[in-house]
Coordinates of C-alpha atoms and ligand atoms in Angstrom, one line a residue:
Chain O
M1 CA -28.5 1.9 -25.6
E2 CA -27.9 3.5 -22.3
V3 CA -26.1 1.1 -19.9
E4 CA -26.8 1.6 -16.2
S5 CA -25.4 0.2 -13.0
N6 CA -27.6 -2.5 -11.8
L7 CA -26.2 -2.2 -8.3
K8 CA -27.0 1.5 -8.2
K9 CA -30.6 0.8 -9.4
V10 CA -31.1 -1.9 -6.8
L11 CA -29.8 0.3 -4.0
M12 CA -31.7 3.4 -5.1
N13 CA -34.9 1.4 -5.3
G14 CA -34.4 0.5 -1.6
H15 CA -33.7 -3.2 -2.1
F16 CA -31.3 -5.0 0.2
A17 CA -28.4 -5.5 -2.3
V18 CA -26.3 -8.6 -2.8
T19 CA -22.8 -8.4 -4.4
A20 CA -20.2 -11.1 -4.6
E21 CA -16.5 -11.3 -5.4
C22 CA -14.9 -13.1 -8.3
G23 CA -11.2 -13.6 -8.3
P24 CA -9.6 -13.7 -11.8
P25 CA -7.4 -16.7 -12.6
K26 CA -3.6 -16.9 -12.5
G27 CA -3.7 -17.4 -16.3
A28 CA -5.2 -16.2 -19.5
D29 CA -8.2 -18.5 -19.7
P30 CA -11.4 -16.5 -20.1
D31 CA -13.5 -19.6 -19.4
V32 CA -12.7 -19.5 -15.7
I33 CA -14.3 -16.1 -15.4
Q34 CA -17.2 -17.0 -17.6
K35 CA -17.8 -20.1 -15.4
K36 CA -17.6 -18.1 -12.2
G37 CA -19.9 -15.5 -13.7
N38 CA -22.5 -18.0 -14.7
I39 CA -22.5 -19.5 -11.2
L40 CA -23.3 -16.1 -9.7
K41 CA -25.7 -14.9 -12.4
G42 CA -29.2 -14.3 -11.1
Y43 CA -28.1 -14.7 -7.5
V44 CA -26.3 -11.4 -7.1
D45 CA -26.9 -7.8 -8.3
S46 CA -23.2 -7.2 -9.1
V47 CA -19.9 -8.9 -9.2
N48 CA -16.7 -7.4 -7.9
V49 CA -13.5 -8.3 -9.7
T50 CA -10.4 -8.1 -7.6
D51 CA -7.3 -6.3 -8.9
N52 CA -4.2 -8.5 -8.4
Q53 CA -5.3 -9.1 -4.9
T54 CA -2.6 -9.5 -2.3
G55 CA -0.1 -8.4 -4.9
V56 CA -0.4 -11.7 -6.8
V57 CA -0.3 -11.4 -10.6
R58 CA -3.7 -12.5 -12.1
L59 CA -5.7 -11.8 -15.2
C60 CA -6.5 -8.0 -15.1
S61 CA -9.6 -6.8 -13.5
L62 CA -10.6 -4.7 -16.5
A63 CA -10.6 -7.6 -18.9
A64 CA -12.4 -9.9 -16.4
C65 CA -15.1 -7.2 -16.0
A66 CA -15.5 -6.9 -19.7
I67 CA -16.0 -10.7 -19.9
L68 CA -18.5 -10.6 -17.1
K69 CA -20.3 -7.8 -18.8
R70 CA -20.5 -9.8 -22.0
E71 CA -22.1 -12.6 -20.0
G72 CA -24.8 -10.3 -18.9
L73 CA -23.5 -9.5 -15.4
D74 CA -23.0 -6.1 -13.8
P75 CA -19.3 -5.9 -12.9
V76 CA -17.7 -3.8 -10.2
L77 CA -14.1 -2.9 -11.3
Q78 CA -11.8 -3.0 -8.4
M79 CA -8.9 -0.6 -8.9
V80 CA -5.9 -0.4 -6.6
T81 CA -3.4 2.5 -6.6
R82 CA -0.5 0.2 -5.8
D83 CA 0.3 -0.7 -9.4
R84 CA -0.5 2.3 -11.6
N85 CA 0.2 6.0 -11.5
R86 CA -2.5 8.6 -12.1
I87 CA -2.1 8.5 -15.9
A88 CA -2.8 4.8 -16.1
L89 CA -5.6 4.9 -13.5
Q90 CA -7.5 7.7 -15.2
S91 CA -7.0 6.0 -18.6
D92 CA -8.4 2.7 -17.2
V93 CA -11.4 4.6 -15.8
L94 CA -12.2 5.9 -19.2
G95 CA -11.6 2.5 -20.8
A96 CA -13.9 0.8 -18.2
S97 CA -16.7 3.2 -18.9
A98 CA -16.3 2.7 -22.7
L99 CA -16.6 -1.0 -22.2
G100 CA -19.9 -0.5 -20.4
I101 CA -18.6 -1.1 -16.9
R102 CA -20.6 1.0 -14.6
N103 CA -19.2 0.4 -11.1
I104 CA -15.8 1.1 -9.7
L105 CA -14.3 0.3 -6.3
C106 CA -11.3 2.5 -5.4
L107 CA -8.7 1.0 -3.2
S108 CA -5.1 1.4 -2.1
G109 CA -4.4 -2.3 -2.4
D110 CA -2.4 -4.8 -0.3
H111 CA 1.2 -4.0 -0.1
Q112 CA 3.3 -5.6 -2.8
S113 CA 5.5 -7.3 -0.1
F114 CA 2.6 -9.8 0.4
G115 CA 2.4 -11.2 -3.1
N116 CA 4.4 -13.1 -5.7
Q117 CA 6.2 -10.0 -6.9
R118 CA 7.9 -8.9 -3.7
E119 CA 10.7 -7.1 -5.5
A120 CA 8.2 -4.8 -7.3
K121 CA 8.2 -1.1 -6.9
G122 CA 4.9 0.0 -5.2
V123 CA 3.5 3.0 -7.2
F124 CA 1.1 4.6 -4.7
D125 CA 1.2 7.8 -6.8
I126 CA -2.2 8.7 -5.4
D127 CA -4.1 7.1 -2.5
S128 CA -7.6 5.6 -2.5
I129 CA -9.3 8.7 -1.3
Q130 CA -7.6 10.7 -4.0
L131 CA -8.7 8.1 -6.5
I132 CA -12.3 8.4 -5.4
Q133 CA -12.1 12.2 -5.8
T134 CA -10.5 11.8 -9.2
V135 CA -13.1 9.5 -10.6
R136 CA -15.9 11.7 -9.1
S137 CA -14.4 14.8 -10.8
M138 CA -13.9 12.9 -14.1
R139 CA -17.6 11.9 -14.0
D140 CA -19.3 15.0 -12.6
E141 CA -17.1 17.7 -13.8
G142 CA -15.6 16.0 -16.9
K143 CA -12.1 16.8 -15.7
V144 CA -9.0 14.9 -15.1
I145 CA -6.5 15.7 -12.4
G146 CA -5.1 19.1 -13.2
G147 CA -8.3 20.3 -14.8
D148 CA -8.0 19.1 -18.4
V149 CA -11.5 18.6 -19.9
L150 CA -12.7 15.3 -21.1
I151 CA -14.7 15.1 -24.4
Q152 CA -17.0 12.4 -22.8
P153 CA -17.0 11.9 -19.1
P154 CA -17.0 8.3 -17.7
D155 CA -20.2 7.0 -16.2
L156 CA -19.4 5.0 -13.0
F157 CA -21.1 4.3 -9.7
I158 CA -18.3 5.0 -7.2
G159 CA -17.5 2.8 -4.2
T160 CA -14.8 1.9 -1.8
T161 CA -14.2 -0.3 1.2
E162 CA -13.9 0.3 4.9
N163 CA -12.5 -1.9 7.6
P164 CA -14.4 -1.4 10.9
F165 CA -11.9 -3.8 12.5
A166 CA -8.7 -2.0 11.8
D167 CA -7.1 0.6 14.1
P168 CA -7.2 3.3 15.2
F169 CA -10.8 2.4 15.9
Q170 CA -11.8 5.9 17.0
Y171 CA -10.7 7.2 13.6
R172 CA -12.3 4.6 11.3
V173 CA -15.6 6.5 11.1
L174 CA -13.9 9.8 10.5
R175 CA -12.0 8.2 7.7
L176 CA -15.3 6.8 6.2
E177 CA -16.7 10.3 6.4
K178 CA -13.7 11.5 4.4
K179 CA -14.3 8.9 1.7
I180 CA -17.8 10.1 1.4
M181 CA -16.6 13.7 1.2
A182 CA -14.3 12.6 -1.6
G183 CA -17.3 11.2 -3.5
A184 CA -17.8 7.6 -2.5
E185 CA -21.4 6.4 -3.1
F186 CA -21.3 2.9 -1.8
I187 CA -19.1 1.1 0.8
Q188 CA -18.3 -2.6 1.0
T189 CA -16.9 -3.5 4.4
Q190 CA -14.2 -6.0 5.5
C191 CA -15.5 -9.5 6.4
I192 CA -17.6 -9.3 9.5
Y193 CA -17.0 -11.9 12.2
N194 CA -16.8 -9.6 15.2
I195 CA -20.4 -8.6 15.3
A196 CA -20.1 -6.6 18.6
R197 CA -17.4 -4.4 17.2
F198 CA -19.3 -4.0 13.9
K199 CA -22.4 -2.9 15.8
E200 CA -20.3 -0.4 17.8
W201 CA -18.9 1.0 14.5
M202 CA -22.3 1.2 12.9
K203 CA -23.6 3.1 15.9
Q204 CA -20.9 5.7 15.3
V205 CA -21.9 5.7 11.7
Q206 CA -25.5 6.3 12.5
D207 CA -24.7 8.9 15.2
R208 CA -22.9 10.9 12.5
G209 CA -25.6 10.4 10.0
I210 CA -23.2 8.8 7.6
D211 CA -25.6 5.9 6.7
K212 CA -27.9 8.5 5.1
K213 CA -25.2 9.7 2.8
V214 CA -23.8 6.4 1.5
Y215 CA -24.9 2.8 0.8
I216 CA -23.2 0.3 3.2
L217 CA -22.8 -3.3 2.2
G218 CA -21.6 -5.7 5.0
G219 CA -18.8 -8.1 4.1
I220 CA -19.4 -11.8 4.4
T221 CA -16.8 -14.6 4.0
P222 CA -17.9 -18.1 4.7
M223 CA -15.2 -20.0 6.5
K224 CA -14.3 -23.4 5.1
S225 CA -12.6 -24.8 8.1
A226 CA -11.3 -24.0 11.6
S227 CA -7.7 -23.8 10.2
M228 CA -8.8 -21.3 7.6
A229 CA -10.3 -19.2 10.3
Q230 CA -7.1 -19.3 12.3
Y231 CA -5.0 -18.6 9.3
M232 CA -7.1 -15.6 8.3
N233 CA -7.1 -14.2 11.8
T234 CA -3.3 -14.2 12.1
K235 CA -2.0 -14.0 8.5
V236 CA -4.5 -11.8 6.6
A237 CA -4.1 -8.1 7.1
G238 CA -7.1 -6.3 8.6
M239 CA -9.0 -9.5 9.6
D240 CA -10.7 -9.8 13.0
I241 CA -12.1 -13.2 13.9
P242 CA -13.0 -13.5 17.6
D243 CA -11.8 -16.5 19.6
H244 CA -15.4 -17.7 20.2
M245 CA -15.9 -17.9 16.5
I246 CA -12.7 -20.0 16.0
M247 CA -13.7 -22.2 18.9
R248 CA -17.1 -22.7 17.4
M249 CA -15.5 -23.9 14.1
K250 CA -13.1 -26.1 16.1
S251 CA -15.9 -27.6 18.1
V252 CA -17.4 -29.5 15.1
A253 CA -15.8 -32.4 13.3
A254 CA -13.5 -31.5 10.4
K255 CA -15.9 -32.9 7.9
N256 CA -18.8 -30.7 9.2
Q257 CA -16.8 -27.5 9.4
R258 CA -17.9 -26.2 6.0
E259 CA -21.5 -26.5 7.0
E260 CA -20.7 -24.7 10.2
G261 CA -19.0 -21.9 8.2
I262 CA -22.1 -21.6 6.0
K263 CA -24.3 -21.5 9.1
I264 CA -22.3 -18.7 10.6
A265 CA -22.4 -16.8 7.4
I266 CA -26.2 -17.0 7.2
E267 CA -26.6 -16.0 10.8
T268 CA -24.4 -13.0 10.2
I269 CA -26.4 -12.0 7.2
E270 CA -29.6 -12.2 9.3
V271 CA -28.0 -10.0 11.9
L272 CA -26.9 -7.5 9.2
K273 CA -30.4 -7.3 7.8
E274 CA -31.6 -6.0 11.1
I275 CA -29.0 -3.3 11.5
K276 CA -30.2 0.1 10.6
G277 CA -28.1 1.6 7.9
I278 CA -27.0 -1.6 6.2
Q279 CA -28.3 -1.7 2.7
G280 CA -26.9 -5.0 1.5
I281 CA -24.2 -7.6 1.7
H282 CA -21.0 -8.3 -0.2
I283 CA -20.0 -12.0 -0.3
M284 CA -16.3 -12.7 -0.6
A285 CA -16.2 -16.5 -1.0
I286 CA -12.6 -16.8 -1.8
E287 CA -12.2 -19.6 -4.5
W288 CA -15.6 -20.9 -3.4
E289 CA -17.9 -18.9 -5.6
E290 CA -20.2 -22.0 -6.0
I291 CA -21.4 -21.5 -2.5
V292 CA -22.8 -18.1 -3.2
P293 CA -26.2 -19.2 -4.7
R294 CA -26.9 -21.4 -1.6
L295 CA -26.0 -18.6 0.8
V296 CA -28.2 -16.2 -1.0
E297 CA -31.1 -18.6 -1.1
E298 CA -30.9 -19.7 2.5
A299 CA -30.5 -16.1 3.6
G300 CA -33.9 -15.5 2.0
L301 CA -32.4 -13.1 -0.6
Y302 CA -33.4 -15.0 -3.7
P303 CA -34.7 -14.1 -6.2
R304 CA -32.9 -10.9 -6.8
P305 CA -35.0 -7.9 -7.8
A306 CA -35.4 -7.0 -11.4
V307 CA -34.9 -3.3 -11.6
Chain H
M1 CA 21.7 12.0 8.0
I2 CA 22.3 9.7 5.1
T3 CA 22.5 6.2 6.4
A4 CA 24.4 3.3 4.9
E5 CA 25.5 -0.2 5.6
R6 CA 28.8 -1.9 4.6
K7 CA 28.5 -4.3 1.7
P8 CA 29.3 -8.0 2.6
I9 CA 33.1 -8.5 2.6
T10 CA 32.8 -11.2 -0.2
E11 CA 31.2 -8.7 -2.5
I12 CA 33.8 -6.1 -1.7
E13 CA 36.6 -8.6 -2.3
A14 CA 35.1 -9.6 -5.6
M15 CA 35.0 -6.0 -6.8
L16 CA 38.6 -5.4 -5.6
N17 CA 40.0 -8.6 -7.1
P18 CA 41.6 -7.1 -10.2
F19 CA 43.5 -4.5 -8.1
R20 CA 46.6 -4.8 -5.9
R21 CA 47.0 -1.3 -4.4
I22 CA 43.8 -0.1 -2.9
L23 CA 43.0 3.1 -1.1
V24 CA 40.1 2.8 1.3
V25 CA 38.5 6.3 1.8
G26 CA 36.2 7.0 4.6
C27 CA 33.9 9.9 5.3
G28 CA 33.7 11.7 8.6
T29 CA 30.1 12.9 8.4
C30 CA 26.8 10.9 8.0
V31 CA 28.3 7.5 7.4
A32 CA 30.6 8.0 10.4
E33 CA 27.6 8.8 12.5
C34 CA 25.8 5.6 11.5
A35 CA 29.0 3.6 12.0
A36 CA 29.4 2.4 8.4
G37 CA 32.1 4.5 6.8
G38 CA 34.0 6.6 9.3
E39 CA 37.6 6.3 10.4
K40 CA 37.0 3.4 12.6
E41 CA 35.2 1.4 9.9
V42 CA 37.9 2.2 7.4
A43 CA 40.5 0.7 9.8
L44 CA 38.4 -2.4 10.5
L45 CA 37.7 -3.1 6.8
S46 CA 41.3 -2.4 5.8
S47 CA 42.7 -5.0 8.3
A48 CA 40.0 -7.5 7.2
L49 CA 41.0 -7.1 3.6
R50 CA 44.7 -7.5 4.4
M51 CA 44.1 -10.5 6.6
D52 CA 41.9 -12.2 4.0
A53 CA 44.5 -11.5 1.2
R54 CA 47.2 -13.0 3.4
L55 CA 45.2 -16.1 4.0
K56 CA 44.5 -16.5 0.3
G57 CA 48.2 -15.9 -0.4
R58 CA 47.5 -12.7 -2.4
K59 CA 49.7 -9.7 -2.2
I60 CA 47.8 -6.5 -1.7
E61 CA 48.5 -3.1 -0.3
V62 CA 45.7 -1.3 1.5
G63 CA 46.0 2.4 2.3
E64 CA 43.6 4.2 4.7
V65 CA 42.3 7.8 4.7
T66 CA 39.2 9.5 6.0
I67 CA 38.2 12.9 4.9
D68 CA 35.6 15.2 6.5
R69 CA 33.1 15.0 3.7
Q70 CA 33.2 13.0 0.6
C71 CA 30.5 15.0 -1.1
V72 CA 32.3 18.3 -1.1
Y73 CA 35.1 19.0 -3.5
E74 CA 37.3 21.1 -1.2
F75 CA 37.6 18.1 1.1
I76 CA 38.1 15.5 -1.6
N77 CA 40.9 17.7 -3.0
E78 CA 42.9 16.6 0.0
L79 CA 43.4 13.3 -1.8
T80 CA 44.9 14.8 -4.9
G81 CA 48.4 13.4 -5.5
F82 CA 48.0 10.9 -2.7
V83 CA 45.7 8.7 -4.8
D84 CA 48.2 8.3 -7.6
H85 CA 50.0 5.6 -5.8
Y86 CA 46.9 3.3 -5.9
D87 CA 45.1 1.2 -8.6
A88 CA 41.6 1.7 -7.2
I89 CA 39.7 3.6 -4.5
L90 CA 37.2 1.8 -2.3
S91 CA 34.9 4.6 -1.1
L92 CA 33.1 4.2 2.2
G93 CA 31.0 7.3 1.5
C94 CA 27.4 7.4 0.6
G95 CA 26.4 7.2 -3.1
A96 CA 26.9 10.9 -3.4
G97 CA 30.4 10.6 -1.9
V98 CA 31.4 7.8 -4.3
Q99 CA 30.2 9.8 -7.3
A100 CA 31.9 13.0 -6.2
V101 CA 35.2 11.2 -5.6
A102 CA 34.9 9.5 -9.0
G103 CA 34.1 12.8 -10.6
L104 CA 37.3 14.3 -9.3
F105 CA 39.5 11.4 -10.2
P106 CA 37.9 10.2 -13.5
K107 CA 40.8 7.9 -14.5
M108 CA 40.7 6.0 -11.2
P109 CA 38.2 3.2 -10.6
V110 CA 36.2 4.3 -7.6
L111 CA 34.1 1.4 -6.1
P112 CA 31.3 1.6 -3.5
G113 CA 32.0 -0.2 -0.2
L114 CA 28.6 0.7 1.3
N115 CA 25.0 0.3 0.4
T116 CA 23.4 3.7 0.8
K117 CA 20.1 3.3 2.5
F118 CA 18.0 6.3 3.5
I119 CA 17.7 9.7 5.1
G120 CA 17.1 8.8 8.7
E121 CA 17.4 9.5 12.4
T122 CA 19.3 7.7 15.1
K123 CA 16.4 6.3 17.0
E124 CA 18.5 4.4 19.6
T125 CA 22.1 3.4 19.8
G126 CA 22.5 1.0 16.9
L127 CA 19.0 1.7 15.4
W128 CA 18.4 4.0 12.5
I129 CA 15.0 4.6 11.0
E130 CA 14.0 6.1 7.6
N131 CA 11.9 9.1 7.9
C132 CA 12.3 11.4 4.9
R133 CA 12.2 10.6 1.2
A134 CA 13.3 14.2 0.2
C135 CA 10.0 14.8 -1.7
G136 CA 11.0 18.4 -2.3
D137 CA 7.8 19.8 -0.7
C138 CA 7.8 19.2 3.0
K139 CA 4.3 18.4 4.4
L140 CA 5.3 17.6 8.0
G141 CA 3.3 20.6 9.2
Y142 CA 0.1 18.8 8.3
F143 CA 1.0 15.5 9.8
A144 CA 2.1 16.3 13.3
G145 CA 5.7 15.8 12.4
V146 CA 5.4 12.3 11.1
C147 CA 6.0 11.9 7.4
P148 CA 3.3 9.6 5.9
L149 CA 5.1 9.6 2.5
T150 CA 8.0 7.9 4.1
R151 CA 6.8 6.1 7.2
C152 CA 3.5 4.7 5.9
A153 CA 4.4 1.8 3.7
K154 CA 1.8 2.9 1.1
G155 CA 2.6 6.6 1.4
L156 CA -1.0 7.3 2.2
L157 CA -1.9 11.0 2.8
N158 CA -5.5 10.7 3.8
G159 CA -5.5 8.3 6.8
P160 CA -4.7 4.7 7.6
C161 CA -5.3 1.8 5.4
G162 CA -7.4 -1.1 6.5
G163 CA -4.4 -3.1 7.7
S164 CA -3.4 -0.9 10.6
K165 CA -3.7 -3.0 13.8
N166 CA -2.5 -2.6 17.4
G167 CA -0.3 0.3 16.3
V168 CA 1.8 -1.6 13.8
C169 CA 1.9 -1.7 10.0
E170 CA 0.3 -4.5 8.1
T171 CA 3.5 -5.0 6.2
N172 CA 5.8 -5.4 9.1
P173 CA 5.0 -6.1 12.8
D174 CA 8.4 -4.4 13.7
T175 CA 7.3 -1.1 12.2
P176 CA 4.9 1.3 13.8
C177 CA 1.9 2.4 11.7
A178 CA 2.7 6.0 10.7
W179 CA -1.0 6.8 10.8
Q180 CA -1.5 5.5 14.3
M181 CA 1.3 7.9 15.3
I182 CA -0.2 10.9 13.4
I183 CA -3.6 10.3 14.9
D184 CA -2.4 9.8 18.4
R185 CA -0.4 12.9 18.3
L186 CA -3.1 15.1 16.8
E187 CA -5.7 13.6 19.2
G188 CA -3.4 14.5 22.1
R189 CA -3.4 18.0 20.9
G190 CA -7.2 18.0 20.3
Q191 CA -6.6 18.6 16.6
I192 CA -7.9 15.5 15.0
D193 CA -10.2 17.7 12.8
L194 CA -7.1 18.8 10.9
L195 CA -7.3 15.4 9.1
Q196 CA -10.7 15.9 7.8
T197 CA -9.5 18.0 4.9
I198 CA -8.7 15.8 1.8
F199 CA -5.1 16.1 1.0
P200 CA -4.6 16.5 -2.7
P201 CA -2.4 14.3 -4.9
V202 CA 1.3 14.9 -4.3
D203 CA 3.1 17.1 -6.8
W204 CA 5.8 14.5 -7.7
S205 CA 7.4 16.9 -10.2
K206 CA 9.1 18.4 -7.1
Y207 CA 10.5 14.9 -6.5
E208 CA 11.2 13.6 -10.0
G209 CA 11.2 16.9 -11.8
K210 CA 12.8 16.5 -15.2
G211 CA 15.3 14.0 -13.9
P212 CA 17.9 14.7 -11.3
R213 CA 17.2 17.7 -9.2
K214 CA 19.5 20.6 -8.4
I215 CA 19.6 23.6 -6.2
E216 CA 21.1 26.8 -7.6
R217 CA 21.7 29.7 -5.3
E218 CA 23.0 32.9 -6.9
D219 CA 23.6 34.4 -3.5
Q220 CA 25.9 31.6 -2.5
R221 CA 27.8 31.7 -5.8
S222 CA 28.6 35.3 -5.8
G223 CA 29.7 35.2 -2.2
S224 CA 32.6 32.9 -3.0
Ligands
SF4_1 S1 7.1 15.5 3.5 FE1 8.8 15.2 2.0 S2 10.5 16.5 2.7 FE2 9.0 16.3 4.4 S3 9.7 14.5 5.6 FE3 8.3 13.7 4.1 S4 9.5 13.2 2.3 FE4 10.8 14.5 3.6
SF4_2 S1 -0.7 -0.1 8.3 FE1 -0.3 2.1 8.6 S2 1.8 2.5 7.9 FE2 1.2 0.5 7.2 S3 0.5 0.8 5.1 FE3 -1.4 0.9 6.4 S4 -1.6 3.0 7.0 FE4 0.4 2.8 6.2

């Protein structure tokens, strides 16, 4: 039976897509992933599995994707270039396709100095844009780096991320364009809190006609508390939470801050729905996957389309 | 230049513990420039070793000598004969210097007094920064004279990662983001479009090759 990417079908049919993130456990228990998958099932079109995020050793993304696939979900394999050289990356791309995984997200990855293996050697043999190009050429031309021909090319819908809040701001859109040139078909953005800056970025995206060439999913992370907001803003690389947002979280009693975080997330989703060129959202509820169904329902995005 | 830092004195003393007559050998080139292994540092370290030994009631003899280059045999040769008096050599050369000295005196224990760090530039007095990894295929012409392989913590060749903020690298607020520098420079020249070409994967065979690399120049050989 031909396996197809659900995410690709949803997007190609013009639906507003919903994806969510699932972090694998720091352990070998498959039930954790199964449980997370079952919470998300039916509420999202695809599930991203992070690849040793922030350089912390976790159950591998490929295995977790295979487990989610078995549970009937459409996984997005996140793949960072930090830990594997081009031989291992290309081999995993083939393995993923063989397991019926149909989406890949190509990333450089957080630097190893952030995680629990700070003495590790960062590989970075190729960068994320080169990885996009590599997967694209494996799929469309049936060739690995160097030109050797594959007997059976992998079948993967190719995505990557972009951070509209990083610097140099004036270059972010050019870099996005480069990712599309390399072959990216969908983009998931960094968590959006600074809506003004996001709109400014989207305007540049539209001006250059980039939104016509790629599907863009806006990143959403519901904040659990004011202190989490503060922590993320100062300690997590690439995060931009404006002061007024942090103040808003602080202005409510601690016991109500979760609700406030959810409210902000839903408001942001509503804003994103109205922005031309945004074709979906990507929810990164870090170790809070159980909130995703509620977010999706309250944002009016349930039920998910059957495609 | 090749930069280096002196090892902690306790580590040096532990290495030297089995020996009584020690020759400290400095190098007058790179490691002198970065104030780690030149004549001055040889003198300082030698007196520290003597002083500590005295305090601990140990009898040692420390000789001092600095040669112009520890990585070139014709200079190391100056030590021939002279070294016979000693039980061990403590080299304040870079890793290449230590190995060259050890190669010329294979019977003599040659110990490293420095930790060799990187190929770098003297940014300010007392500040050295790494800016070349000797990849064997210099790409600086494409990147406005800033090496992304070395100065970007992830060695990215196709633009900044998502962690670049306010001009500094996500990994270290004390380090400028290489990509911010590249983009600023190219923008200043009106050449930002140069970055829109996808830079292909690096040919690391020029870096790793089939193990250690060498340069062989027939023209140089025949000339000697
Ligand atoms: S491109 Fe290679 S040779 Fe040139 S500065 Fe960078 S590491 Fe050194
Ligand atoms: S912040 Fe800049 S220098 Fe640091 S890893 Fe990212 S692109 Fe490289």
